[in-house]
Amino acid sequence: MYLSLFDYNVFSQRFIGFENFATLFSDWLFLKALGNTFLYTFGVVPLWLGKALIVTVLLHPFRNSIKTFYKALFYLPHVTSSVIVSMIWLWVYNPNYGLLNYFVKSVGLAPAIWLGNKFLAMPALIFMQFIMGGGSTIVLLSAAMASIPDYYFEAARLEGASSWKVFTKVTIPLLKPTILYALIMGTIANFQTFSNVYIMTRGGPEFSTISIGYLVYTTAFREYNLGLASAMSMVMFGILALLGFLQFKWLGSNVEY
Amino acid sequence: MTPWKAKQKVKMVLSLAVLTLFGLLAFIPLYWMVITAIKPASLTLRFPPELFPKNPTLANFQELFQRPLILRWTFNSGVVAVSVTFLQLLLCTMAGYSLAKKRFPLSQLLFFVYIASMMIPKQVTLVPLYILVSKFGMINTYWGLILPSVAAPFGVFLMRQFLVTVPTEIIEAAKIDGASEWRTFYKIIVPISLPAMAVLGIFTFVAEWNDFLWPLIVTNTQQMKTLQAGLALLQEEVPMQYAFLMSGATYAAVPMIIIFFAFSKYFLKGVTVGAIK
């Protein structure tokens, strides 16, 4: 029953949307939000993936108990809500008393107004997401890596391959399907980013951190322009579908075992 | 020790160092939340900050509970998370069972639609869902908070994948013994599914407790806010009172952290559903 409503919604969105698309693409704020969202997503997702790959590969030779401990440690921020994480980081980024500026000062650098500077605010959000996130990708990749028979790695090593060679020629190709999955899921999740923008910056300063997710919210529930907001989320959906398709094309080909 | 072994040992130590560094970076903010929460409020606005509190206090928590709404928000979050979890477990197990074991017209297509809708971002359906809920007159009610989260394609998918592996003979044997459809479901399917239900239930509970966007838009009075939406409200109200805010954050985060450590096995298993065959 719910499903039929679901389809109907997506359909009716598209229907409302037509009238609004023209407005949308001539709206600088929407384009700004779109650009920011791309910047954010393409900042966070590769960083997550890189971090997850490093952690997974380094963790692989260890005993199971050690593996479980680190996986749990990396997954821990995921059970803490995005609201709470954002509140904590708002405090960490506080220019006068925050933890980050304390560290920055103690290594002899100049403290910064992280979230109040339009050039730093977006990198600050990306950095926070990089530090806190990626835990589920780590768990995923570790599970995938555990399912690869050890003799693949041993054979490569016996043939005299260096660790780097093993990583690029054996590990990465074997993990490819999982990497693809993590990439798509990470893109979908980060493209919708909302809570951190809402709690930490409200899209500012000078709209430098406004995201599509936040703009949809303000358009729909502050300005009550539900039609326009629907058109925005439709564009978002279109982009995500396209990105998913491209990632699939790009990485999905020659998945080999 | 041979040189090869020594090299291996150095490698392991270096690996551990890198892992610990990444892990600590993610852990420090959570530590900082708790530390700030148990500091006297006056000490938070001081530089350099105190990394290990010398005089821990519960004053911030006392201040927190002086706000009557905190308990109301906790109650709301609890009601929503428990109801959604219960209903999802029931409906997803039923739907997963039908998709896995029943032959009916278009079942393949239906399953495909489920998988496809898993890929639809939540925000895309946000506005239409809001319009729908308001047409049903459910804005600012528990129904409005609970019902939209009950039908979860992910849950159906998880249960279906699990139940496909259950041998059909068991169900047929029950039928031959004269068990009704309903009896088969709760005497055979439910007990068999318990491990998968545990994964789904824990994930759902934590996700609902932590959900922010939907409670934010579907409630419009302070009484109906959930804990997450309430925290955001406090953050707006007293943005600089960090000790107080962090005590609220700690209060809302700790139950989930406890659940996580109690059931971490299920969490680590649940993440891989759908990704690894």
Coordinates of C-alpha atoms in Angstrom, one line a residue:
Chain A
M1 CA 0.0 0.0 0.0
Y2 CA 2.7 2.4 1.0
L3 CA 4.5 1.6 -2.2
S4 CA 1.8 2.8 -4.5
L5 CA 1.7 6.1 -2.6
F6 CA 5.5 6.2 -3.0
D7 CA 5.4 5.9 -6.7
Y8 CA 2.6 8.3 -6.9
N9 CA 4.7 10.8 -5.0
V10 CA 7.7 10.6 -7.2
F11 CA 5.4 10.9 -10.2
S12 CA 3.5 13.9 -8.9
Q13 CA 6.7 15.6 -8.0
R14 CA 7.8 15.5 -11.6
F15 CA 4.5 16.8 -12.6
I16 CA 4.6 19.8 -10.3
G17 CA 8.2 20.2 -11.2
F18 CA 7.9 21.3 -14.9
E19 CA 6.7 24.8 -14.0
N20 CA 9.5 25.3 -11.7
F21 CA 12.6 24.1 -13.5
A22 CA 13.0 27.3 -15.5
T23 CA 13.0 29.4 -12.3
L24 CA 15.4 27.0 -10.7
F25 CA 18.2 27.1 -13.2
S26 CA 18.2 30.9 -13.4
D27 CA 18.3 31.1 -9.6
W28 CA 21.9 31.8 -8.5
L29 CA 21.3 30.5 -5.0
F30 CA 20.2 27.2 -6.3
L31 CA 23.2 27.0 -8.5
K32 CA 25.4 28.0 -5.6
A33 CA 23.9 25.2 -3.5
L34 CA 24.3 22.7 -6.3
G35 CA 28.0 23.7 -6.6
N36 CA 28.5 23.5 -2.9
T37 CA 26.9 20.1 -2.7
F38 CA 29.1 18.8 -5.4
L39 CA 32.2 20.2 -3.7
Y40 CA 31.1 18.7 -0.4
T41 CA 30.3 15.3 -1.9
F42 CA 33.4 15.1 -4.0
G43 CA 35.5 16.2 -1.1
V44 CA 34.1 13.8 1.5
V45 CA 33.5 10.6 -0.5
P46 CA 37.1 10.1 -1.9
L47 CA 38.5 11.0 1.5
W48 CA 36.3 8.4 3.1
L49 CA 37.2 5.8 0.6
G50 CA 40.9 6.5 0.9
K51 CA 40.7 6.4 4.7
A52 CA 38.7 3.2 4.6
L53 CA 41.1 1.5 2.1
I54 CA 44.1 2.4 4.2
V55 CA 42.5 1.2 7.4
T56 CA 41.2 -2.0 5.9
V57 CA 44.5 -3.0 4.4
L58 CA 46.4 -2.2 7.5
L59 CA 43.9 -4.0 9.7
H60 CA 43.8 -7.1 7.6
P61 CA 46.8 -9.1 9.0
F62 CA 45.7 -8.6 12.6
R63 CA 44.0 -11.0 14.9
N64 CA 40.2 -11.0 14.9
S65 CA 39.9 -9.5 18.4
I66 CA 42.0 -6.5 17.3
K67 CA 40.0 -6.2 14.1
T68 CA 36.8 -6.1 15.9
F69 CA 38.1 -3.5 18.4
Y70 CA 39.1 -1.1 15.6
K71 CA 36.0 -1.7 13.5
A72 CA 33.9 -0.9 16.6
L73 CA 36.0 2.2 17.2
F74 CA 35.6 3.5 13.7
Y75 CA 31.9 2.6 13.7
L76 CA 31.2 4.3 17.0
P77 CA 30.5 7.8 15.5
H78 CA 27.8 6.3 13.3
V79 CA 25.6 5.5 16.3
T80 CA 25.9 9.1 17.4
S81 CA 23.3 11.3 15.7
S82 CA 24.3 13.9 13.1
V83 CA 22.8 16.5 15.4
I84 CA 25.1 15.6 18.3
V85 CA 28.2 15.3 16.1
S86 CA 27.4 18.7 14.7
M87 CA 27.0 20.2 18.1
I88 CA 30.3 18.7 19.3
W89 CA 32.1 20.1 16.3
L90 CA 30.6 23.5 16.6
W91 CA 32.2 23.5 20.0
V92 CA 35.5 22.1 18.7
Y93 CA 35.6 24.8 16.0
N94 CA 34.8 27.6 18.4
P95 CA 37.4 30.3 17.5
N96 CA 38.2 31.4 21.1
Y97 CA 37.9 28.3 23.3
G98 CA 37.6 25.5 20.9
L99 CA 39.7 22.3 20.9
L100 CA 40.9 22.7 17.3
N101 CA 42.4 26.2 17.8
Y102 CA 44.0 24.9 21.0
F103 CA 45.8 22.2 19.0
V104 CA 46.6 24.7 16.2
K105 CA 48.1 27.1 18.7
S106 CA 50.1 24.5 20.5
V107 CA 51.9 23.5 17.3
G108 CA 52.6 27.2 16.7
L109 CA 50.2 28.1 13.9
A110 CA 47.7 30.9 13.8
P111 CA 44.2 30.1 15.0
A112 CA 41.3 30.6 12.6
I113 CA 37.6 31.4 12.7
W114 CA 36.8 28.1 11.0
L115 CA 33.1 28.4 10.4
G116 CA 33.0 32.2 10.2
N117 CA 35.3 32.5 7.1
K118 CA 33.7 31.8 3.8
F119 CA 36.8 30.1 2.4
L120 CA 37.3 27.9 5.5
A121 CA 33.7 26.9 6.4
M122 CA 33.2 24.4 3.6
P123 CA 36.6 22.7 4.1
A124 CA 35.8 22.6 7.9
L125 CA 32.6 20.7 7.2
I126 CA 34.4 18.3 4.9
F127 CA 37.1 17.8 7.4
M128 CA 34.6 17.0 10.2
Q129 CA 32.8 14.5 8.0
F130 CA 36.2 12.9 7.0
I131 CA 37.2 12.5 10.6
M132 CA 33.9 11.2 11.9
G133 CA 32.6 9.2 8.9
G134 CA 33.7 6.3 6.8
G135 CA 33.1 3.7 9.5
S136 CA 30.6 1.7 7.6
T137 CA 32.8 1.7 4.6
I138 CA 35.6 0.2 6.7
V139 CA 33.3 -2.5 8.1
L140 CA 32.1 -3.2 4.6
L141 CA 35.6 -3.4 3.0
S142 CA 36.9 -5.5 5.9
A143 CA 34.2 -8.0 5.4
A144 CA 34.8 -8.1 1.7
M145 CA 38.5 -8.5 2.3
A146 CA 38.0 -11.3 4.8
S147 CA 36.1 -13.2 2.1
I148 CA 39.1 -13.1 -0.2
P149 CA 41.1 -16.3 0.1
D150 CA 44.6 -15.7 1.6
Y151 CA 46.4 -17.6 -1.1
Y152 CA 45.6 -14.8 -3.6
F153 CA 47.9 -12.6 -1.5
E154 CA 50.4 -15.3 -0.8
A155 CA 50.7 -16.2 -4.4
A156 CA 51.3 -12.6 -5.4
R157 CA 53.9 -12.2 -2.6
L158 CA 55.7 -15.4 -3.6
E159 CA 56.0 -14.1 -7.1
G160 CA 57.9 -11.2 -5.6
A161 CA 55.3 -8.5 -5.8
S162 CA 55.8 -5.5 -3.5
S163 CA 53.1 -4.5 -1.0
W164 CA 52.1 -1.6 -3.2
K165 CA 51.8 -4.0 -6.2
V166 CA 49.7 -6.4 -4.2
F167 CA 47.5 -3.5 -3.1
T168 CA 46.9 -2.1 -6.6
K169 CA 46.9 -5.3 -8.6
V170 CA 45.3 -7.7 -6.2
T171 CA 43.4 -6.0 -3.4
I172 CA 41.8 -3.2 -5.3
P173 CA 40.5 -5.3 -8.2
L174 CA 39.1 -7.9 -5.8
L175 CA 37.4 -5.2 -3.7
K176 CA 36.0 -3.4 -6.7
P177 CA 32.3 -4.4 -6.3
T178 CA 32.4 -3.4 -2.7
I179 CA 34.2 -0.1 -3.5
L180 CA 31.5 0.6 -6.1
Y181 CA 28.8 0.0 -3.6
A182 CA 30.4 2.2 -0.9
L183 CA 31.0 4.9 -3.5
I184 CA 27.4 5.0 -4.6
M185 CA 26.0 4.8 -1.0
G186 CA 28.5 7.5 0.2
T187 CA 27.5 9.8 -2.7
I188 CA 23.8 9.4 -2.0
A189 CA 24.3 10.0 1.7
N190 CA 26.6 13.1 1.4
F191 CA 24.7 14.6 -1.4
Q192 CA 21.8 15.0 1.0
T193 CA 23.8 16.6 3.7
F194 CA 21.5 18.6 6.0
S195 CA 22.0 18.4 9.7
N196 CA 25.5 19.7 9.9
V197 CA 24.6 22.7 7.7
Y198 CA 21.5 23.3 9.8
I199 CA 23.2 23.1 13.1
M200 CA 26.6 24.5 12.3
T201 CA 26.4 27.2 9.7
R202 CA 22.8 27.7 8.4
G203 CA 24.4 27.8 5.0
G204 CA 26.6 30.8 5.8
P205 CA 28.8 32.7 5.8
E206 CA 27.7 34.3 2.5
F207 CA 26.0 31.1 1.4
S208 CA 29.4 29.4 1.2
T209 CA 28.1 26.2 2.8
I210 CA 24.5 26.2 1.7
S211 CA 23.6 22.7 0.4
I212 CA 20.8 21.4 -1.7
G213 CA 19.4 19.5 1.3
Y214 CA 19.3 22.7 3.3
L215 CA 17.9 24.8 0.5
V216 CA 15.1 22.2 0.0
Y217 CA 14.3 22.5 3.7
T218 CA 14.2 26.3 3.8
T219 CA 12.3 26.6 0.5
A220 CA 9.7 24.1 1.5
F221 CA 9.3 24.7 5.2
R222 CA 10.4 28.3 5.8
E223 CA 9.1 29.9 2.6
Y224 CA 6.4 27.2 2.0
N225 CA 7.2 27.0 -1.7
L226 CA 6.6 23.3 -1.8
G227 CA 6.5 23.2 -5.6
L228 CA 9.8 24.8 -6.1
A229 CA 11.3 22.6 -3.3
S230 CA 9.9 19.5 -5.1
A231 CA 11.6 20.6 -8.3
M232 CA 14.8 20.9 -6.4
S233 CA 14.7 17.5 -5.0
M234 CA 13.8 16.1 -8.4
V235 CA 16.9 17.7 -9.8
M236 CA 18.8 16.2 -6.9
F237 CA 17.4 12.8 -7.7
G238 CA 18.2 13.1 -11.4
I239 CA 21.8 14.0 -10.6
L240 CA 22.2 11.2 -8.1
A241 CA 20.7 8.7 -10.6
L242 CA 23.2 9.9 -13.2
L243 CA 26.1 9.8 -10.8
G244 CA 25.2 6.3 -9.8
F245 CA 24.9 5.3 -13.4
L246 CA 28.3 6.8 -14.2
Q247 CA 30.0 5.2 -11.2
F248 CA 28.5 1.9 -12.3
K249 CA 29.7 2.3 -15.9
W250 CA 33.2 3.5 -14.8
L251 CA 33.8 0.9 -12.1
G252 CA 31.3 -1.8 -12.9
S253 CA 33.0 -2.8 -16.1
N254 CA 35.6 -5.4 -15.9
V255 CA 34.8 -6.5 -12.4
E256 CA 36.9 -9.6 -12.3
Y257 CA 37.7 -12.4 -9.9
Chain B
M1 CA 64.8 -13.0 15.3
T2 CA 65.4 -13.1 11.6
P3 CA 65.5 -9.9 9.6
W4 CA 62.4 -10.8 7.8
K5 CA 60.5 -11.3 11.1
A6 CA 61.9 -8.0 12.4
K7 CA 60.7 -6.2 9.4
Q8 CA 57.3 -7.8 9.8
K9 CA 57.2 -6.6 13.4
V10 CA 58.0 -3.0 12.4
K11 CA 55.3 -3.1 9.8
M12 CA 52.7 -4.3 12.4
V13 CA 53.7 -1.6 14.8
L14 CA 53.5 1.1 12.1
S15 CA 50.1 -0.2 11.0
L16 CA 48.8 -0.1 14.6
A17 CA 50.1 3.5 15.0
V18 CA 48.3 4.7 11.8
L19 CA 45.1 2.8 12.8
T20 CA 45.2 4.2 16.3
L21 CA 45.7 7.8 15.0
F22 CA 42.7 7.6 12.7
G23 CA 40.7 5.9 15.4
L24 CA 41.6 8.5 18.0
L25 CA 40.7 11.4 15.7
A26 CA 37.2 10.0 15.5
F27 CA 37.1 9.2 19.2
I28 CA 38.4 12.5 20.6
P29 CA 35.3 14.6 19.7
L30 CA 33.1 12.1 21.6
Y31 CA 35.5 12.2 24.5
W32 CA 35.4 16.0 24.4
M33 CA 31.6 15.9 24.5
V34 CA 31.6 13.9 27.7
I35 CA 34.5 15.9 29.3
T36 CA 32.8 19.2 28.6
A37 CA 29.5 17.9 30.0
I38 CA 31.1 17.1 33.4
K39 CA 33.1 20.3 33.7
P40 CA 31.8 23.2 35.7
A41 CA 30.2 25.6 33.2
S42 CA 32.6 28.4 34.1
L43 CA 35.6 26.4 33.0
T44 CA 34.5 25.8 29.4
L45 CA 35.1 29.4 28.4
R46 CA 38.7 29.4 29.4
F47 CA 41.8 29.1 27.3
P48 CA 43.7 26.8 27.2
P49 CA 41.0 24.2 27.7
E50 CA 41.3 21.6 30.4
L51 CA 41.8 18.2 28.7
F52 CA 41.4 16.1 31.8
P53 CA 38.8 17.5 34.2
K54 CA 40.0 18.0 37.7
N55 CA 36.7 18.7 39.3
P56 CA 34.0 16.6 37.5
T57 CA 30.5 17.7 38.3
L58 CA 27.0 16.7 37.5
A59 CA 25.7 20.3 37.7
N60 CA 25.2 20.5 33.9
F61 CA 22.9 17.5 34.0
Q62 CA 21.0 18.9 36.9
E63 CA 20.5 22.1 34.9
L64 CA 19.4 20.0 31.9
F65 CA 16.7 18.2 33.9
Q66 CA 15.4 21.4 35.2
R67 CA 13.9 21.8 31.8
P68 CA 10.6 19.9 31.9
L69 CA 10.7 19.4 28.2
I70 CA 13.8 17.2 28.3
L71 CA 11.8 14.3 29.7
R72 CA 9.0 14.9 27.3
W73 CA 11.4 14.8 24.4
T74 CA 13.0 11.6 25.7
F75 CA 9.5 10.1 26.0
N76 CA 8.7 11.1 22.4
S77 CA 11.9 9.7 21.0
G78 CA 11.3 6.5 23.0
V79 CA 7.7 6.1 21.8
V80 CA 8.7 6.8 18.1
A81 CA 11.7 4.5 18.1
V82 CA 10.0 1.6 19.9
S83 CA 6.8 1.8 17.8
V84 CA 8.7 2.1 14.5
T85 CA 11.0 -0.8 15.4
F86 CA 8.1 -3.0 16.5
L87 CA 6.0 -2.2 13.4
Q88 CA 8.9 -2.6 11.0
L89 CA 9.9 -5.9 12.5
L90 CA 6.3 -7.2 12.0
L91 CA 5.7 -5.8 8.5
C92 CA 9.2 -6.4 7.1
T93 CA 9.2 -10.0 8.3
M94 CA 5.8 -10.6 6.8
A95 CA 6.7 -8.8 3.5
G96 CA 10.1 -10.5 3.4
Y97 CA 8.5 -13.9 4.0
S98 CA 6.0 -13.4 1.1
L99 CA 8.6 -12.2 -1.3
A100 CA 10.9 -15.0 -0.4
K101 CA 8.5 -18.0 -0.2
K102 CA 5.2 -17.1 -1.9
R103 CA 4.5 -17.2 -5.6
F104 CA 2.1 -14.5 -6.6
P105 CA 1.7 -12.4 -9.7
L106 CA 4.3 -9.6 -10.1
S107 CA 6.2 -10.7 -7.1
Q108 CA 9.5 -10.4 -9.0
L109 CA 8.5 -6.9 -10.2
L110 CA 7.5 -5.9 -6.6
F111 CA 10.9 -7.0 -5.3
F112 CA 12.6 -5.0 -8.0
V113 CA 10.6 -1.9 -7.1
Y114 CA 11.6 -2.4 -3.4
I115 CA 15.3 -2.5 -4.4
A116 CA 14.9 0.5 -6.7
S117 CA 13.2 2.5 -3.9
M118 CA 16.1 1.7 -1.6
M119 CA 18.2 3.8 -3.9
I120 CA 15.8 6.8 -3.8
P121 CA 17.3 9.4 -1.4
K122 CA 15.1 10.3 1.6
Q123 CA 15.1 14.0 0.7
V124 CA 13.6 13.4 -2.7
T125 CA 10.4 12.1 -1.1
L126 CA 10.5 14.6 1.8
V127 CA 8.1 17.2 0.4
P128 CA 5.5 14.8 -1.1
L129 CA 5.6 12.8 2.1
Y130 CA 5.0 16.0 4.1
I131 CA 2.0 16.9 1.9
L132 CA 0.6 13.4 2.2
V133 CA 1.0 13.4 6.0
S134 CA -0.6 16.8 6.3
K135 CA -3.5 15.6 4.1
F136 CA -4.1 12.8 6.6
G137 CA -4.1 15.4 9.3
M138 CA -1.1 13.8 11.0
I139 CA 1.1 16.8 11.3
N140 CA 2.4 17.2 14.9
T141 CA 1.1 13.8 16.0
Y142 CA 2.8 10.6 16.9
W143 CA 1.2 9.0 13.9
G144 CA 2.9 11.5 11.7
L145 CA 6.3 10.7 13.3
I146 CA 5.9 7.0 13.2
L147 CA 4.0 5.9 10.1
P148 CA 6.2 7.2 7.3
S149 CA 9.2 5.3 8.7
V150 CA 7.3 2.0 9.1
A151 CA 7.5 0.8 5.5
A152 CA 11.2 0.3 5.0
P153 CA 12.5 -1.2 1.7
F154 CA 15.8 -1.9 3.4
G155 CA 14.0 -4.0 6.1
V156 CA 12.0 -5.9 3.6
F157 CA 15.1 -6.6 1.5
L158 CA 17.1 -7.8 4.6
M159 CA 14.3 -10.2 5.7
R160 CA 13.7 -11.5 2.2
Q161 CA 17.4 -12.2 1.7
F162 CA 17.5 -14.0 5.0
L163 CA 14.3 -16.0 4.4
V164 CA 15.3 -17.1 0.9
T165 CA 18.0 -19.3 2.5
V166 CA 15.4 -21.1 4.8
P167 CA 14.4 -24.5 3.3
T168 CA 10.9 -24.4 1.9
E169 CA 10.4 -28.0 3.2
I170 CA 9.9 -26.7 6.8
I171 CA 7.1 -24.5 5.7
E172 CA 5.5 -27.2 3.7
A173 CA 5.8 -29.7 6.6
A174 CA 3.9 -27.2 8.8
K175 CA 1.2 -26.9 6.1
I176 CA 0.8 -30.7 5.9
D177 CA 0.5 -30.8 9.7
G178 CA -2.5 -28.5 9.2
A179 CA -1.0 -25.2 10.5
S180 CA -2.8 -22.1 9.4
E181 CA -1.0 -19.4 7.5
W182 CA -0.8 -17.2 10.6
R183 CA 0.4 -20.1 12.8
T184 CA 3.1 -20.9 10.3
F185 CA 4.2 -17.4 10.4
Y186 CA 4.6 -16.9 14.1
K187 CA 5.5 -20.5 15.1
I188 CA 8.0 -21.1 12.3
I189 CA 9.0 -18.0 10.4
V190 CA 9.4 -15.7 13.3
P191 CA 11.6 -18.0 15.4
I192 CA 13.8 -18.8 12.4
S193 CA 14.2 -15.1 11.5
L194 CA 15.2 -14.0 15.0
P195 CA 18.9 -13.4 14.1
A196 CA 17.9 -11.2 11.1
M197 CA 15.2 -9.5 13.1
A198 CA 17.8 -8.6 15.7
V199 CA 20.0 -6.9 13.1
L200 CA 17.0 -5.1 11.6
G201 CA 15.6 -4.1 15.0
I202 CA 18.8 -2.7 16.4
F203 CA 19.5 -0.7 13.3
T204 CA 16.0 0.6 13.1
F205 CA 15.9 1.6 16.7
V206 CA 19.2 3.6 16.5
A207 CA 18.2 5.2 13.2
E208 CA 14.9 6.3 14.6
W209 CA 16.3 7.6 17.8
N210 CA 18.9 9.6 15.8
D211 CA 16.6 10.8 13.1
F212 CA 16.4 14.6 12.8
L213 CA 15.1 16.0 9.6
W214 CA 11.6 14.3 9.6
P215 CA 10.8 15.1 13.3
L216 CA 12.0 18.6 12.6
I217 CA 9.5 19.3 9.9
V218 CA 6.6 17.2 11.0
T219 CA 6.3 18.6 14.5
N220 CA 5.5 22.3 15.2
T221 CA 5.1 22.5 18.9
Q222 CA 7.9 22.1 21.5
Q223 CA 5.9 19.3 23.2
M224 CA 6.0 17.1 20.2
K225 CA 9.7 17.4 19.4
T226 CA 11.9 14.4 19.7
L227 CA 15.2 14.5 21.6
Q228 CA 17.3 15.3 18.5
A229 CA 15.0 18.1 17.3
G230 CA 14.9 19.3 20.9
L231 CA 18.7 19.5 21.1
A232 CA 18.8 21.6 18.0
L233 CA 16.3 23.9 19.6
L234 CA 18.5 24.2 22.7
Q235 CA 21.5 24.9 20.5
E236 CA 19.6 27.8 19.0
E237 CA 18.4 29.0 22.3
V238 CA 21.7 29.1 24.2
P239 CA 24.4 28.7 21.6
M240 CA 27.3 29.6 23.9
Q241 CA 26.5 27.5 26.9
Y242 CA 28.7 24.6 25.8
A243 CA 28.8 22.7 29.1
F244 CA 25.0 22.6 29.2
L245 CA 24.7 21.7 25.5
M246 CA 27.3 19.0 25.8
S247 CA 25.4 17.5 28.7
G248 CA 22.3 17.3 26.5
A249 CA 24.3 15.8 23.7
T250 CA 25.9 13.2 26.1
Y251 CA 22.5 12.4 27.5
A252 CA 21.1 11.7 24.1
A253 CA 24.1 9.9 22.8
V254 CA 24.9 7.6 25.7
P255 CA 21.9 5.2 25.3
M256 CA 22.9 4.6 21.7
I257 CA 26.6 4.1 22.6
I258 CA 25.5 1.5 25.2
I259 CA 23.3 -0.3 22.7
F260 CA 26.2 -0.3 20.3
F261 CA 28.6 -1.9 22.6
A262 CA 26.1 -4.4 23.8
F263 CA 25.2 -5.4 20.3
S264 CA 28.2 -4.5 18.2
K265 CA 28.3 -7.9 16.6
Y266 CA 24.9 -7.2 15.0
F267 CA 25.9 -3.8 13.9
L268 CA 29.1 -5.0 12.2
K269 CA 27.1 -7.7 10.5
G270 CA 24.2 -5.5 9.5
V271 CA 26.3 -3.0 7.6
T272 CA 27.3 -5.6 5.1
V273 CA 23.7 -6.6 4.2
G274 CA 23.1 -5.9 0.6
A275 CA 26.7 -5.3 -0.3
I276 CA 28.3 -8.7 0.0
K277 CA 26.8 -11.8 -1.3

